[in-house]
């Protein structure tokens, strides 16, 4: 392991071991302080966040974009401070930390016994929403995590999310899709963060007026298993609570090839995501390149 990898792993370990012990007001202040320092330094992540917001809020002045990026960094660090503390939260704190509209789409879908795919973008705190589902509703679910480097950091994330009651599968390795399909055929719940895919299998969608790629997985799983595909969006307000909305299902088109149906369904997801992001742009934690026009054509990555 390189020195940089050891430092990265150590910092995350420090967060989970130390931040969770802080009183909540102290953790909030610490997160805001770190966010403001990072914002003032205007590193690559902050610049990319601001560039992405320029697409989400067309015509925004430089001053408005600066305000948004500062608020965005505070939202991003709020996510981390909450996530570091989540393993120490009581069931009551988790219950009181999340409120969701449209829950009937999820509960009725699961009651039908065909399984549900819940797809959402990088908005607010999806880990808290997941912990609420497993603790308040008592519904286990399966998700996928990107393999991070160093491997020890990936292991930390898996242990963290499994500690919240989630089954976590590695994104790589080729077996995740089959396991997800089996969970859905058994009437289970699958939750996927689905607003960014730079792989060759990503589906091109129109997103805020330009082309981006999003993962085909949610649409393919719904087609292959008969599961319900539900988009969800999240946001923060001025309270300690995360808000959410589960939107009506994305239907499988009655005609067309599998690729055509997948394209239409993924575009429908992108449209719902765009609405949620436009309503709460500061809570969209996208500090990486997303649109194809922003990617390095030689590398195909950030």
PDB file of N, CA and C in Angstrom, residues 103-169:
ATOM      1  N   UNK A 103     -44.095   6.970   0.120  1.00  0.00           N
ATOM      2  CA  UNK A 103     -43.631   5.676   0.624  1.00  0.00           C
ATOM      3  C   UNK A 103     -44.518   4.529   0.139  1.00  0.00           C
ATOM      4  N   UNK A 104     -45.781   4.829  -0.137  1.00  0.00           N
ATOM      5  CA  UNK A 104     -46.692   3.764  -0.563  1.00  0.00           C
ATOM      6  C   UNK A 104     -46.226   3.083  -1.848  1.00  0.00           C
ATOM      7  N   UNK A 105     -45.505   3.821  -2.704  1.00  0.00           N
ATOM      8  CA  UNK A 105     -44.988   3.178  -3.925  1.00  0.00           C
ATOM      9  C   UNK A 105     -44.080   2.016  -3.564  1.00  0.00           C
ATOM     10  N   UNK A 106     -43.252   2.200  -2.529  1.00  0.00           N
ATOM     11  CA  UNK A 106     -42.337   1.155  -2.103  1.00  0.00           C
ATOM     12  C   UNK A 106     -43.062   0.031  -1.385  1.00  0.00           C
ATOM     13  N   UNK A 107     -43.868   0.360  -0.405  1.00  0.00           N
ATOM     14  CA  UNK A 107     -44.515  -0.686   0.399  1.00  0.00           C
ATOM     15  C   UNK A 107     -45.496  -1.505  -0.427  1.00  0.00           C
ATOM     16  N   UNK A 108     -46.251  -0.844  -1.305  1.00  0.00           N
ATOM     17  CA  UNK A 108     -47.185  -1.578  -2.153  1.00  0.00           C
ATOM     18  C   UNK A 108     -46.440  -2.438  -3.171  1.00  0.00           C
ATOM     19  N   UNK A 109     -45.325  -1.927  -3.688  1.00  0.00           N
ATOM     20  CA  UNK A 109     -44.543  -2.706  -4.636  1.00  0.00           C
ATOM     21  C   UNK A 109     -43.983  -3.968  -4.012  1.00  0.00           C
ATOM     22  N   UNK A 110     -43.468  -3.851  -2.782  1.00  0.00           N
ATOM     23  CA  UNK A 110     -42.945  -5.025  -2.099  1.00  0.00           C
ATOM     24  C   UNK A 110     -44.065  -6.000  -1.734  1.00  0.00           C
ATOM     25  N   UNK A 111     -45.214  -5.446  -1.352  1.00  0.00           N
ATOM     26  CA  UNK A 111     -46.348  -6.304  -0.992  1.00  0.00           C
ATOM     27  C   UNK A 111     -46.824  -7.133  -2.185  1.00  0.00           C
ATOM     28  N   UNK A 112     -46.601  -6.626  -3.393  1.00  0.00           N
ATOM     29  CA  UNK A 112     -47.006  -7.361  -4.588  1.00  0.00           C
ATOM     30  C   UNK A 112     -46.127  -8.583  -4.830  1.00  0.00           C
ATOM     31  N   UNK A 113     -44.956  -8.618  -4.168  1.00  0.00           N
ATOM     32  CA  UNK A 113     -44.123  -9.812  -4.209  1.00  0.00           C
ATOM     33  C   UNK A 113     -43.202  -9.939  -5.401  1.00  0.00           C
ATOM     34  N   UNK A 114     -43.130  -8.891  -6.242  1.00  0.00           N
ATOM     35  CA  UNK A 114     -42.298  -8.994  -7.441  1.00  0.00           C
ATOM     36  C   UNK A 114     -40.933  -8.338  -7.286  1.00  0.00           C
ATOM     37  N   UNK A 115     -40.657  -7.756  -6.135  1.00  0.00           N
ATOM     38  CA  UNK A 115     -39.387  -7.077  -5.938  1.00  0.00           C
ATOM     39  C   UNK A 115     -39.444  -5.633  -6.384  1.00  0.00           C
ATOM     40  N   UNK A 116     -38.537  -4.824  -5.838  1.00  0.00           N
ATOM     41  CA  UNK A 116     -38.476  -3.404  -6.159  1.00  0.00           C
ATOM     42  C   UNK A 116     -37.017  -2.994  -6.352  1.00  0.00           C
ATOM     43  N   UNK A 117     -36.770  -2.255  -7.429  1.00  0.00           N
ATOM     44  CA  UNK A 117     -35.487  -1.583  -7.642  1.00  0.00           C
ATOM     45  C   UNK A 117     -35.694  -0.108  -7.324  1.00  0.00           C
ATOM     46  N   UNK A 118     -34.987   0.396  -6.316  1.00  0.00           N
ATOM     47  CA  UNK A 118     -35.049   1.799  -5.948  1.00  0.00           C
ATOM     48  C   UNK A 118     -33.785   2.462  -6.479  1.00  0.00           C
ATOM     49  N   UNK A 119     -33.931   3.426  -7.392  1.00  0.00           N
ATOM     50  CA  UNK A 119     -32.783   4.082  -8.026  1.00  0.00           C
ATOM     51  C   UNK A 119     -32.765   5.555  -7.643  1.00  0.00           C
ATOM     52  N   UNK A 120     -31.594   6.052  -7.273  1.00  0.00           N
ATOM     53  CA  UNK A 120     -31.504   7.439  -6.825  1.00  0.00           C
ATOM     54  C   UNK A 120     -30.165   8.042  -7.221  1.00  0.00           C
ATOM     55  N   UNK A 121     -30.096   9.369  -7.285  1.00  0.00           N
ATOM     56  CA  UNK A 121     -28.833  10.046  -7.581  1.00  0.00           C
ATOM     57  C   UNK A 121     -28.058  10.360  -6.305  1.00  0.00           C
ATOM     58  N   UNK A 122     -26.876  10.963  -6.465  1.00  0.00           N
ATOM     59  CA  UNK A 122     -26.037  11.343  -5.322  1.00  0.00           C
ATOM     60  C   UNK A 122     -26.586  12.614  -4.671  1.00  0.00           C
ATOM     61  N   UNK A 123     -27.757  12.491  -4.068  1.00  0.00           N
ATOM     62  CA  UNK A 123     -28.396  13.624  -3.403  1.00  0.00           C
ATOM     63  C   UNK A 123     -28.451  13.391  -1.898  1.00  0.00           C
ATOM     64  N   UNK A 124     -28.067  14.414  -1.117  1.00  0.00           N
ATOM     65  CA  UNK A 124     -28.193  14.394   0.344  1.00  0.00           C
ATOM     66  C   UNK A 124     -27.574  13.121   0.914  1.00  0.00           C
ATOM     67  N   UNK A 125     -28.259  12.448   1.851  1.00  0.00           N
ATOM     68  CA  UNK A 125     -27.650  11.313   2.542  1.00  0.00           C
ATOM     69  C   UNK A 125     -28.400  10.023   2.248  1.00  0.00           C
ATOM     70  N   UNK A 126     -27.950   9.320   1.217  1.00  0.00           N
ATOM     71  CA  UNK A 126     -28.594   8.063   0.833  1.00  0.00           C
ATOM     72  C   UNK A 126     -28.298   6.956   1.843  1.00  0.00           C
ATOM     73  N   UNK A 127     -27.194   7.052   2.572  1.00  0.00           N
ATOM     74  CA  UNK A 127     -26.920   6.057   3.613  1.00  0.00           C
ATOM     75  C   UNK A 127     -27.929   6.162   4.751  1.00  0.00           C
ATOM     76  N   UNK A 128     -28.264   7.384   5.141  1.00  0.00           N
ATOM     77  CA  UNK A 128     -29.267   7.577   6.187  1.00  0.00           C
ATOM     78  C   UNK A 128     -30.624   7.049   5.722  1.00  0.00           C
ATOM     79  N   UNK A 129     -30.979   7.345   4.471  1.00  0.00           N
ATOM     80  CA  UNK A 129     -32.240   6.831   3.942  1.00  0.00           C
ATOM     81  C   UNK A 129     -32.257   5.304   3.977  1.00  0.00           C
ATOM     82  N   UNK A 130     -31.119   4.689   3.623  1.00  0.00           N
ATOM     83  CA  UNK A 130     -31.042   3.240   3.671  1.00  0.00           C
ATOM     84  C   UNK A 130     -31.147   2.696   5.083  1.00  0.00           C
ATOM     85  N   UNK A 131     -30.485   3.369   6.034  1.00  0.00           N
ATOM     86  CA  UNK A 131     -30.573   2.937   7.432  1.00  0.00           C
ATOM     87  C   UNK A 131     -32.002   3.058   7.946  1.00  0.00           C
ATOM     88  N   UNK A 132     -32.720   4.070   7.499  1.00  0.00           N
ATOM     89  CA  UNK A 132     -34.123   4.250   7.898  1.00  0.00           C
ATOM     90  C   UNK A 132     -34.973   3.091   7.365  1.00  0.00           C
ATOM     91  N   UNK A 133     -34.710   2.677   6.142  1.00  0.00           N
ATOM     92  CA  UNK A 133     -35.466   1.572   5.555  1.00  0.00           C
ATOM     93  C   UNK A 133     -35.233   0.284   6.354  1.00  0.00           C
ATOM     94  N   UNK A 134     -33.987   0.026   6.729  1.00  0.00           N
ATOM     95  CA  UNK A 134     -33.694  -1.226   7.423  1.00  0.00           C
ATOM     96  C   UNK A 134     -34.139  -1.196   8.886  1.00  0.00           C
ATOM     97  N   UNK A 135     -34.114  -0.030   9.529  1.00  0.00           N
ATOM     98  CA  UNK A 135     -34.459   0.035  10.954  1.00  0.00           C
ATOM     99  C   UNK A 135     -35.928   0.384  11.185  1.00  0.00           C
ATOM    100  N   UNK A 136     -36.392   1.475  10.568  1.00  0.00           N
ATOM    101  CA  UNK A 136     -37.768   1.905  10.793  1.00  0.00           C
ATOM    102  C   UNK A 136     -38.769   0.977  10.112  1.00  0.00           C
ATOM    103  N   UNK A 137     -38.493   0.607   8.865  1.00  0.00           N
ATOM    104  CA  UNK A 137     -39.409  -0.266   8.136  1.00  0.00           C
ATOM    105  C   UNK A 137     -39.096  -1.740   8.362  1.00  0.00           C
ATOM    106  N   UNK A 138     -37.888  -2.035   8.806  1.00  0.00           N
ATOM    107  CA  UNK A 138     -37.502  -3.435   8.994  1.00  0.00           C
ATOM    108  C   UNK A 138     -37.360  -4.192   7.690  1.00  0.00           C
ATOM    109  N   UNK A 139     -36.993  -3.474   6.622  1.00  0.00           N
ATOM    110  CA  UNK A 139     -36.880  -4.091   5.298  1.00  0.00           C
ATOM    111  C   UNK A 139     -35.401  -4.164   4.912  1.00  0.00           C
ATOM    112  N   UNK A 140     -34.829  -5.354   4.809  1.00  0.00           N
ATOM    113  CA  UNK A 140     -33.440  -5.470   4.345  1.00  0.00           C
ATOM    114  C   UNK A 140     -33.361  -5.198   2.852  1.00  0.00           C
ATOM    115  N   UNK A 141     -32.208  -4.803   2.393  1.00  0.00           N
ATOM    116  CA  UNK A 141     -32.041  -4.605   0.951  1.00  0.00           C
ATOM    117  C   UNK A 141     -30.599  -4.868   0.555  1.00  0.00           C
ATOM    118  N   UNK A 142     -30.412  -4.987  -0.749  1.00  0.00           N
ATOM    119  CA  UNK A 142     -29.098  -5.255  -1.327  1.00  0.00           C
ATOM    120  C   UNK A 142     -28.675  -4.068  -2.169  1.00  0.00           C
ATOM    121  N   UNK A 143     -27.400  -3.718  -2.085  1.00  0.00           N
ATOM    122  CA  UNK A 143     -26.869  -2.622  -2.874  1.00  0.00           C
ATOM    123  C   UNK A 143     -25.504  -3.015  -3.418  1.00  0.00           C
ATOM    124  N   UNK A 144     -24.915  -2.115  -4.192  1.00  0.00           N
ATOM    125  CA  UNK A 144     -23.618  -2.367  -4.824  1.00  0.00           C
ATOM    126  C   UNK A 144     -22.683  -1.228  -4.454  1.00  0.00           C
ATOM    127  N   UNK A 145     -21.435  -1.564  -4.164  1.00  0.00           N
ATOM    128  CA  UNK A 145     -20.435  -0.556  -3.836  1.00  0.00           C
ATOM    129  C   UNK A 145     -19.277  -0.651  -4.809  1.00  0.00           C
ATOM    130  N   UNK A 146     -18.822   0.503  -5.267  1.00  0.00           N
ATOM    131  CA  UNK A 146     -17.650   0.558  -6.138  1.00  0.00           C
ATOM    132  C   UNK A 146     -16.416   0.117  -5.358  1.00  0.00           C
ATOM    133  N   UNK A 147     -15.583  -0.669  -5.990  1.00  0.00           N
ATOM    134  CA  UNK A 147     -14.339  -1.091  -5.334  1.00  0.00           C
ATOM    135  C   UNK A 147     -13.391   0.106  -5.252  1.00  0.00           C
ATOM    136  N   UNK A 148     -13.102   0.537  -4.048  1.00  0.00           N
ATOM    137  CA  UNK A 148     -12.243   1.681  -3.816  1.00  0.00           C
ATOM    138  C   UNK A 148     -10.819   1.225  -3.556  1.00  0.00           C
ATOM    139  N   UNK A 149      -9.890   2.153  -3.768  1.00  0.00           N
ATOM    140  CA  UNK A 149      -8.499   1.902  -3.422  1.00  0.00           C
ATOM    141  C   UNK A 149      -8.112   2.865  -2.306  1.00  0.00           C
ATOM    142  N   UNK A 150      -7.393   2.394  -1.288  1.00  0.00           N
ATOM    143  CA  UNK A 150      -6.906   1.026  -1.115  1.00  0.00           C
ATOM    144  C   UNK A 150      -8.027   0.051  -0.767  1.00  0.00           C
ATOM    145  N   UNK A 151      -7.740  -1.232  -0.876  1.00  0.00           N
ATOM    146  CA  UNK A 151      -8.735  -2.264  -0.586  1.00  0.00           C
ATOM    147  C   UNK A 151      -9.253  -2.160   0.842  1.00  0.00           C
ATOM    148  N   UNK A 152      -8.382  -1.725   1.751  1.00  0.00           N
ATOM    149  CA  UNK A 152      -8.808  -1.581   3.148  1.00  0.00           C
ATOM    150  C   UNK A 152      -9.913  -0.538   3.282  1.00  0.00           C
ATOM    151  N   UNK A 153      -9.881   0.497   2.431  1.00  0.00           N
ATOM    152  CA  UNK A 153     -10.925   1.519   2.477  1.00  0.00           C
ATOM    153  C   UNK A 153     -12.250   0.933   1.994  1.00  0.00           C
ATOM    154  N   UNK A 154     -12.198   0.150   0.922  1.00  0.00           N
ATOM    155  CA  UNK A 154     -13.407  -0.523   0.445  1.00  0.00           C
ATOM    156  C   UNK A 154     -13.973  -1.415   1.547  1.00  0.00           C
ATOM    157  N   UNK A 155     -13.100  -2.137   2.237  1.00  0.00           N
ATOM    158  CA  UNK A 155     -13.560  -3.003   3.320  1.00  0.00           C
ATOM    159  C   UNK A 155     -14.230  -2.191   4.422  1.00  0.00           C
ATOM    160  N   UNK A 156     -13.720  -1.010   4.704  1.00  0.00           N
ATOM    161  CA  UNK A 156     -14.345  -0.148   5.712  1.00  0.00           C
ATOM    162  C   UNK A 156     -15.762   0.237   5.287  1.00  0.00           C
ATOM    163  N   UNK A 157     -15.928   0.611   4.014  1.00  0.00           N
ATOM    164  CA  UNK A 157     -17.244   1.001   3.537  1.00  0.00           C
ATOM    165  C   UNK A 157     -18.222  -0.163   3.578  1.00  0.00           C
ATOM    166  N   UNK A 158     -17.757  -1.343   3.201  1.00  0.00           N
ATOM    167  CA  UNK A 158     -18.630  -2.506   3.235  1.00  0.00           C
ATOM    168  C   UNK A 158     -19.054  -2.802   4.677  1.00  0.00           C
ATOM    169  N   UNK A 159     -18.102  -2.795   5.593  1.00  0.00           N
ATOM    170  CA  UNK A 159     -18.427  -3.064   6.995  1.00  0.00           C
ATOM    171  C   UNK A 159     -19.376  -2.013   7.549  1.00  0.00           C
ATOM    172  N   UNK A 160     -19.151  -0.759   7.169  1.00  0.00           N
ATOM    173  CA  UNK A 160     -20.019   0.337   7.616  1.00  0.00           C
ATOM    174  C   UNK A 160     -21.452   0.120   7.152  1.00  0.00           C
ATOM    175  N   UNK A 161     -21.636  -0.164   5.872  1.00  0.00           N
ATOM    176  CA  UNK A 161     -22.994  -0.314   5.344  1.00  0.00           C
ATOM    177  C   UNK A 161     -23.634  -1.613   5.802  1.00  0.00           C
ATOM    178  N   UNK A 162     -22.856  -2.662   5.920  1.00  0.00           N
ATOM    179  CA  UNK A 162     -23.422  -3.901   6.452  1.00  0.00           C
ATOM    180  C   UNK A 162     -23.841  -3.716   7.907  1.00  0.00           C
ATOM    181  N   UNK A 163     -23.117  -2.875   8.637  1.00  0.00           N
ATOM    182  CA  UNK A 163     -23.488  -2.575  10.007  1.00  0.00           C
ATOM    183  C   UNK A 163     -24.809  -1.838  10.106  1.00  0.00           C
ATOM    184  N   UNK A 164     -25.218  -1.181   9.019  1.00  0.00           N
ATOM    185  CA  UNK A 164     -26.506  -0.494   8.973  1.00  0.00           C
ATOM    186  C   UNK A 164     -27.618  -1.407   8.467  1.00  0.00           C
ATOM    187  N   UNK A 165     -27.298  -2.674   8.186  1.00  0.00           N
ATOM    188  CA  UNK A 165     -28.311  -3.638   7.794  1.00  0.00           C
ATOM    189  C   UNK A 165     -28.434  -3.866   6.299  1.00  0.00           C
ATOM    190  N   UNK A 166     -27.428  -3.417   5.530  1.00  0.00           N
ATOM    191  CA  UNK A 166     -27.481  -3.570   4.077  1.00  0.00           C
ATOM    192  C   UNK A 166     -26.613  -4.752   3.648  1.00  0.00           C
ATOM    193  N   UNK A 167     -27.042  -5.456   2.595  1.00  0.00           N
ATOM    194  CA  UNK A 167     -26.178  -6.425   1.941  1.00  0.00           C
ATOM    195  C   UNK A 167     -25.433  -5.694   0.830  1.00  0.00           C
ATOM    196  N   UNK A 168     -24.103  -5.749   0.846  1.00  0.00           N
ATOM    197  CA  UNK A 168     -23.287  -4.965  -0.078  1.00  0.00           C
ATOM    198  C   UNK A 168     -22.520  -5.903  -1.001  1.00  0.00           C
ATOM    199  N   UNK A 169     -22.691  -5.693  -2.307  1.00  0.00           N
ATOM    200  CA  UNK A 169     -21.986  -6.480  -3.308  1.00  0.00           C
ATOM    201  C   UNK A 169     -20.940  -5.609  -4.006  1.00  0.00           C
TER     202      UNK A 169
END
